[in-house]
Amino acid sequence: MASHLFHGQLIRLAAANADSDTDTWANWARDSEFLRLLDSDPAKPWSRQQTRKDLEEEPKPHAFPFVIRTLADDRLVGFIGLWIPNWNHGDGWVGIGIGHRDDWGKGYGTDALRVLLRYAFTEINLRRVSLGLFAYNPRAQRAYEKAGFVLEGRMRQAHHRDGQRLDELCMGVLREEWEEKNSKIQD
Amino acid sequence: MNSHLFQGSLLRLTAANPDSSADVDALMRWARDSEYLRLQEGDPAMPRSAARAKEILSNAQDHDGATFILRPLDDERALGFVGLWANWTHGDAWLGIGIGDRADWSKGYGSEALRLALRYAFTELNLHRVSLTVLEGNARAIRAYEKAGFVLEGQARHYSRYDGQWYGEVFMGVLREDWEEKDSSSKIQVPN
């Protein structure tokens, strides 16, 4: 049995700690670029109060939220989670963010995706994992491809940023593809 | 696609209605019969208050899987219930069923409800297996489960004690493959 489900090579997936994580987390949203890459809501700073409330909240049914901490110094660098909208179809949606620009491009996101997919396929036994991203986020797309996601579709001109209409991309990875890529489940 | 998931030849799978006094009364009436309660579950038999009946009906929609109230095709009377409590990760669900009034026992309602519940479990919830436990002495139920495709998988000895006598708890289950082989209605019909 794989007994280190939560550990990657650089990071581990952990539960949020509202007492120690709230400030770091809330501060990520001072960077509007981070917010624009994360989702399509209008970029808005996050209050400490709301952030703390979110972190203290018990996960909703069918949500598997984690924070990402470095193995080297146990530092909070981001979050990742799986949401299962319909169990009967065995599909889960991923959301991920690496908060501070200093931590971008360090491999944390790629490692966290690898750990999360292993969790999705070996612990909660999903059939596929899905995600959406924006055409203006090629860094994320490369990380998703490296993790095994393939481009499945494109919602044309779904977003409007800085005067341009931009596409939203849909990616997914099937269980069989992931198994083939990871012929042995790493312990 | 098979679009008659809720419809049988004797009864329908329907939503519970906690606001209907008829549904609340039915659940209270069933629980006046201690034999029904003993066959239904292992908890000590207790009559149900209106509040408890309403709570049970309200919770029916609110769990992983589905709980249905069984009603005849042509009226709104509640005959009983069938429920599936799913463990999604492993593709298993536990089945519970009850036909409430003795006058409705042995009329084929239970067998049809089982057939509909299994079709729902395998074609709509896409589960891999369905499990249940039943009191060793409940021969009527065991026959109905076997007819529906369940097989005996195990027994916990001396599990319940009624009137000074011990009864085992029988574990039964049906796998998707077994059910598909048995039931050709599992094939999705695509219109030409």
Coordinates of N, CA, C and O in Angstrom, one line a residue, chain A residues 69-155:
Chain A
R69 N 2.7 22.6 1.5 CA 3.8 23.0 2.3 C 5.1 22.4 1.8 O 5.1 21.3 1.4
T70 N 6.2 23.2 1.9 CA 7.5 22.7 1.4 C 8.0 21.6 2.4 O 7.8 21.8 3.6
L71 N 8.6 20.6 1.9 CA 9.2 19.6 2.8 C 10.4 20.2 3.4 O 10.7 19.8 4.6
A72 N 11.2 21.0 2.7 CA 12.4 21.6 3.3 C 12.2 22.4 4.5 O 12.9 22.2 5.5
D73 N 11.2 23.3 4.5 CA 11.1 24.2 5.7 C 9.6 24.3 6.2 O 9.3 25.3 6.9
D74 N 8.8 23.5 5.7 CA 7.4 23.4 6.2 C 6.7 24.8 5.9 O 5.8 25.2 6.7
R75 N 7.0 25.4 4.9 CA 6.5 26.8 4.6 C 5.2 26.6 3.7 O 5.2 25.8 2.8
L76 N 4.2 27.4 4.0 CA 3.0 27.4 3.2 C 3.3 28.1 1.9 O 3.6 29.3 1.9
V77 N 3.1 27.4 0.8 CA 3.3 28.1 -0.5 C 2.1 28.1 -1.4 O 2.1 28.9 -2.4
G78 N 1.1 27.4 -1.1 CA -0.1 27.4 -2.0 C -1.2 26.5 -1.5 O -1.1 26.0 -0.4
F79 N -2.1 26.2 -2.4 CA -3.2 25.3 -2.0 C -3.6 24.5 -3.3 O -3.3 24.9 -4.4
I80 N -4.2 23.4 -3.0 CA -4.7 22.5 -4.1 C -5.9 21.8 -3.6 O -6.0 21.5 -2.4
G81 N -6.8 21.5 -4.4 CA -8.0 20.7 -4.0 C -8.7 20.0 -5.1 O -8.5 20.3 -6.3
L82 N -9.5 19.0 -4.7 CA -10.3 18.3 -5.6 C -11.8 18.5 -5.2 O -12.1 18.4 -4.0
W83 N -12.6 18.7 -6.2 CA -14.1 18.8 -5.9 C -14.8 17.8 -6.8 O -14.5 17.7 -8.0
I84 N -15.7 17.0 -6.2 CA -16.4 16.0 -6.9 C -17.8 16.4 -7.1 O -18.6 16.2 -6.2
P85 N -18.2 16.9 -8.3 CA -19.5 17.4 -8.4 C -20.5 16.2 -8.5 O -21.7 16.4 -8.1
N86 N -20.1 15.1 -9.1 CA -21.0 14.0 -9.3 C -20.3 12.7 -9.2 O -19.6 12.2 -10.1
W87 N -20.4 12.1 -8.0 CA -19.7 10.9 -7.8 C -20.0 9.8 -8.7 O -19.2 8.9 -9.1
N88 N -21.3 9.8 -9.1 CA -21.8 8.6 -10.0 C -21.0 8.6 -11.3 O -20.9 7.6 -11.9
H89 N -20.4 9.7 -11.7 CA -19.7 9.7 -12.9 C -18.1 9.6 -12.7 O -17.4 9.6 -13.6
G90 N -17.7 9.7 -11.4 CA -16.3 9.4 -11.1 C -15.4 10.5 -11.6 O -14.2 10.2 -11.9
D91 N -15.9 11.7 -11.7 CA -15.1 12.8 -12.2 C -14.8 13.8 -11.1 O -15.6 14.1 -10.3
G92 N -13.5 14.3 -11.0 CA -13.2 15.3 -10.0 C -12.6 16.5 -10.7 O -11.9 16.4 -11.7
W93 N -12.8 17.7 -10.1 CA -12.2 19.0 -10.7 C -11.1 19.5 -9.7 O -11.2 19.4 -8.5
V94 N -10.0 19.9 -10.4 CA -8.8 20.4 -9.6 C -8.8 21.9 -9.6 O -9.1 22.5 -10.6
G95 N -8.5 22.5 -8.5 CA -8.1 23.9 -8.4 C -6.7 24.0 -7.7 O -6.5 23.2 -6.7
I96 N -5.9 24.8 -8.2 CA -4.5 24.9 -7.6 C -4.1 26.4 -7.6 O -4.4 27.1 -8.6
G97 N -3.3 26.8 -6.6 CA -2.7 28.1 -6.7 C -1.4 28.1 -5.9 O -1.3 27.5 -4.8
I98 N -0.3 28.6 -6.5 CA 0.9 28.9 -5.8 C 1.0 30.4 -5.5 O 0.9 31.1 -6.5
G99 N 1.0 30.8 -4.3 CA 0.6 32.1 -3.9 C 1.6 33.2 -4.3 O 1.3 34.1 -5.1
H100 N 2.8 33.1 -3.8 CA 3.8 34.2 -4.0 C 4.6 34.1 -5.2 O 5.1 32.9 -5.5
R101 N 4.9 35.1 -5.9 CA 5.6 35.1 -7.2 C 7.0 34.4 -7.0 O 7.5 33.8 -7.9
D102 N 7.6 34.6 -5.8 CA 8.9 34.0 -5.5 C 8.9 32.5 -5.6 O 9.9 31.9 -5.8
D103 N 7.7 32.0 -5.4 CA 7.5 30.5 -5.4 C 7.1 29.9 -6.7 O 6.9 28.7 -6.9
W104 N 6.8 30.8 -7.7 CA 6.4 30.3 -9.0 C 7.6 29.7 -9.7 O 8.8 30.2 -9.5
G105 N 7.4 28.8 -10.6 CA 8.5 28.2 -11.4 C 9.5 27.4 -10.6 O 10.6 27.2 -11.1
K106 N 9.1 27.0 -9.4 CA 10.1 26.2 -8.6 C 9.7 24.7 -8.6 O 10.4 23.9 -7.9
G107 N 8.7 24.3 -9.3 CA 8.3 22.9 -9.4 C 7.3 22.5 -8.3 O 6.9 21.4 -8.2
Y108 N 6.9 23.5 -7.4 CA 5.9 23.1 -6.4 C 4.6 22.7 -6.9 O 4.0 21.7 -6.5
G109 N 4.1 23.5 -7.9 CA 2.8 23.1 -8.5 C 2.8 21.8 -9.2 O 1.9 21.0 -9.0
T110 N 3.9 21.5 -9.9 CA 4.0 20.2 -10.7 C 4.0 19.1 -9.7 O 3.3 18.1 -9.9
D111 N 4.8 19.2 -8.6 CA 4.9 18.2 -7.6 C 3.5 18.0 -6.9 O 3.1 16.8 -6.7
A112 N 2.8 19.1 -6.6 CA 1.5 19.0 -5.9 C 0.5 18.3 -6.8 O -0.3 17.5 -6.4
L113 N 0.5 18.6 -8.1 CA -0.4 18.0 -9.1 C -0.1 16.5 -9.1 O -1.1 15.7 -9.2
R114 N 1.1 16.1 -9.1 CA 1.5 14.7 -9.1 C 0.9 13.9 -7.9 O 0.3 12.9 -8.0
V115 N 1.1 14.6 -6.7 CA 0.6 14.0 -5.5 C -0.9 13.9 -5.5 O -1.6 12.9 -5.1
L116 N -1.6 15.0 -6.0 CA -3.0 15.1 -6.0 C -3.6 14.0 -7.0 O -4.6 13.4 -6.6
L117 N -3.0 13.8 -8.1 CA -3.5 12.8 -9.1 C -3.4 11.4 -8.5 O -4.3 10.6 -8.6
R118 N -2.3 11.2 -7.8 CA -2.1 9.9 -7.2 C -3.3 9.7 -6.1 O -3.9 8.6 -6.0
Y119 N -3.6 10.7 -5.4 CA -4.6 10.7 -4.4 C -6.0 10.4 -5.1 O -6.8 9.6 -4.7
A120 N -6.2 11.1 -6.2 CA -7.5 11.0 -6.9 C -7.7 9.6 -7.4 O -8.8 9.1 -7.3
F121 N -6.7 9.0 -7.9 CA -6.8 7.7 -8.6 C -6.7 6.5 -7.7 O -7.3 5.5 -7.9
T122 N -5.8 6.7 -6.6 CA -5.6 5.5 -5.7 C -6.4 5.6 -4.4 O -6.6 4.5 -3.8
E123 N -6.8 6.8 -4.0 CA -7.5 6.8 -2.7 C -9.0 7.0 -2.9 O -9.8 6.4 -2.3
I124 N -9.3 8.0 -3.8 CA -10.8 8.1 -4.0 C -11.3 7.5 -5.3 O -12.4 7.6 -5.6
N125 N -10.4 6.8 -6.0 CA -10.8 5.9 -7.1 C -11.6 6.6 -8.1 O -12.6 6.0 -8.6
L126 N -11.2 7.8 -8.5 CA -11.9 8.5 -9.6 C -11.6 7.9 -11.0 O -10.6 7.1 -11.1
R127 N -12.4 8.1 -11.9 CA -12.2 7.7 -13.3 C -11.5 8.7 -14.2 O -10.8 8.4 -15.1
R128 N -11.7 10.0 -13.9 CA -11.0 11.0 -14.6 C -10.9 12.2 -13.7 O -11.6 12.4 -12.7
V129 N -10.0 13.1 -14.0 CA -9.8 14.4 -13.3 C -9.8 15.5 -14.4 O -9.2 15.4 -15.4
S130 N -10.6 16.6 -14.1 CA -10.8 17.6 -15.0 C -10.3 19.0 -14.5 O -10.2 19.1 -13.2
L131 N -10.0 19.9 -15.3 CA -9.7 21.3 -14.9 C -10.0 22.2 -16.0 O -10.1 21.9 -17.2
G132 N -10.1 23.5 -15.6 CA -10.2 24.6 -16.6 C -9.1 25.6 -16.4 O -8.7 25.7 -15.2
L133 N -8.6 26.2 -17.4 CA -7.6 27.2 -17.2 C -7.8 28.3 -18.3 O -8.6 28.1 -19.3
F134 N -7.0 29.4 -18.2 CA -7.2 30.4 -19.2 C -6.1 30.4 -20.2 O -4.9 30.0 -19.9
A135 N -6.4 30.8 -21.4 CA -5.4 30.7 -22.5 C -4.2 31.6 -22.2 O -3.1 31.3 -22.8
Y136 N -4.4 32.6 -21.3 CA -3.2 33.4 -21.0 C -2.4 32.9 -19.9 O -1.6 33.6 -19.3
N137 N -2.5 31.6 -19.6 CA -1.7 31.0 -18.5 C -0.9 29.8 -19.0 O -1.1 28.7 -18.6
P138 N 0.1 30.1 -19.9 CA 0.8 29.0 -20.5 C 1.7 28.2 -19.4 O 1.9 27.0 -19.6
R139 N 2.1 28.9 -18.4 CA 2.9 28.2 -17.3 C 2.1 27.1 -16.7 O 2.6 26.0 -16.5
A140 N 0.8 27.4 -16.4 CA -0.1 26.4 -15.8 C -0.3 25.3 -16.8 O -0.2 24.1 -16.5
Q141 N -0.5 25.6 -18.1 CA -0.8 24.6 -19.1 C 0.4 23.6 -19.2 O 0.1 22.4 -19.3
R142 N 1.6 24.1 -19.2 CA 2.7 23.2 -19.2 C 2.8 22.3 -18.0 O 3.1 21.1 -18.1
A143 N 2.5 22.9 -16.8 CA 2.5 22.0 -15.6 C 1.5 20.9 -15.7 O 1.7 19.8 -15.4
Y144 N 0.3 21.3 -16.2 CA -0.8 20.3 -16.3 C -0.4 19.2 -17.3 O -0.7 18.0 -17.1
E145 N 0.2 19.6 -18.4 CA 0.6 18.6 -19.4 C 1.6 17.7 -18.9 O 1.6 16.5 -19.1
K146 N 2.6 18.3 -18.1 CA 3.6 17.4 -17.5 C 3.0 16.4 -16.5 O 3.4 15.3 -16.4
A147 N 1.9 16.8 -15.9 CA 1.2 15.9 -14.9 C 0.4 14.9 -15.6 O -0.1 13.9 -15.0
G148 N 0.1 15.0 -16.9 CA -0.6 14.0 -17.7 C -1.9 14.5 -18.3 O -2.6 13.8 -18.9
F149 N -2.3 15.8 -18.0 CA -3.6 16.3 -18.5 C -3.4 16.5 -20.0 O -2.3 17.0 -20.5
V150 N -4.5 16.3 -20.8 CA -4.5 16.6 -22.2 C -5.6 17.7 -22.5 O -6.6 17.7 -21.8
L151 N -5.3 18.5 -23.5 CA -6.3 19.5 -23.9 C -7.5 18.9 -24.5 O -7.3 18.1 -25.4
E152 N -8.7 19.2 -24.0 CA -9.9 18.5 -24.5 C -10.8 19.5 -25.2 O -11.7 19.0 -25.9
G153 N -10.7 20.7 -24.9 CA -11.6 21.6 -25.5 C -11.3 23.1 -25.2 O -10.3 23.4 -24.5
R154 N -12.0 23.9 -25.9 CA -11.7 25.4 -25.8 C -13.0 26.1 -25.9 O -13.7 26.0 -26.9
M155 N -13.3 26.9 -24.9 CA -14.4 27.8 -24.9 C -13.9 29.1 -25.4 O -13.2 29.8 -24.7

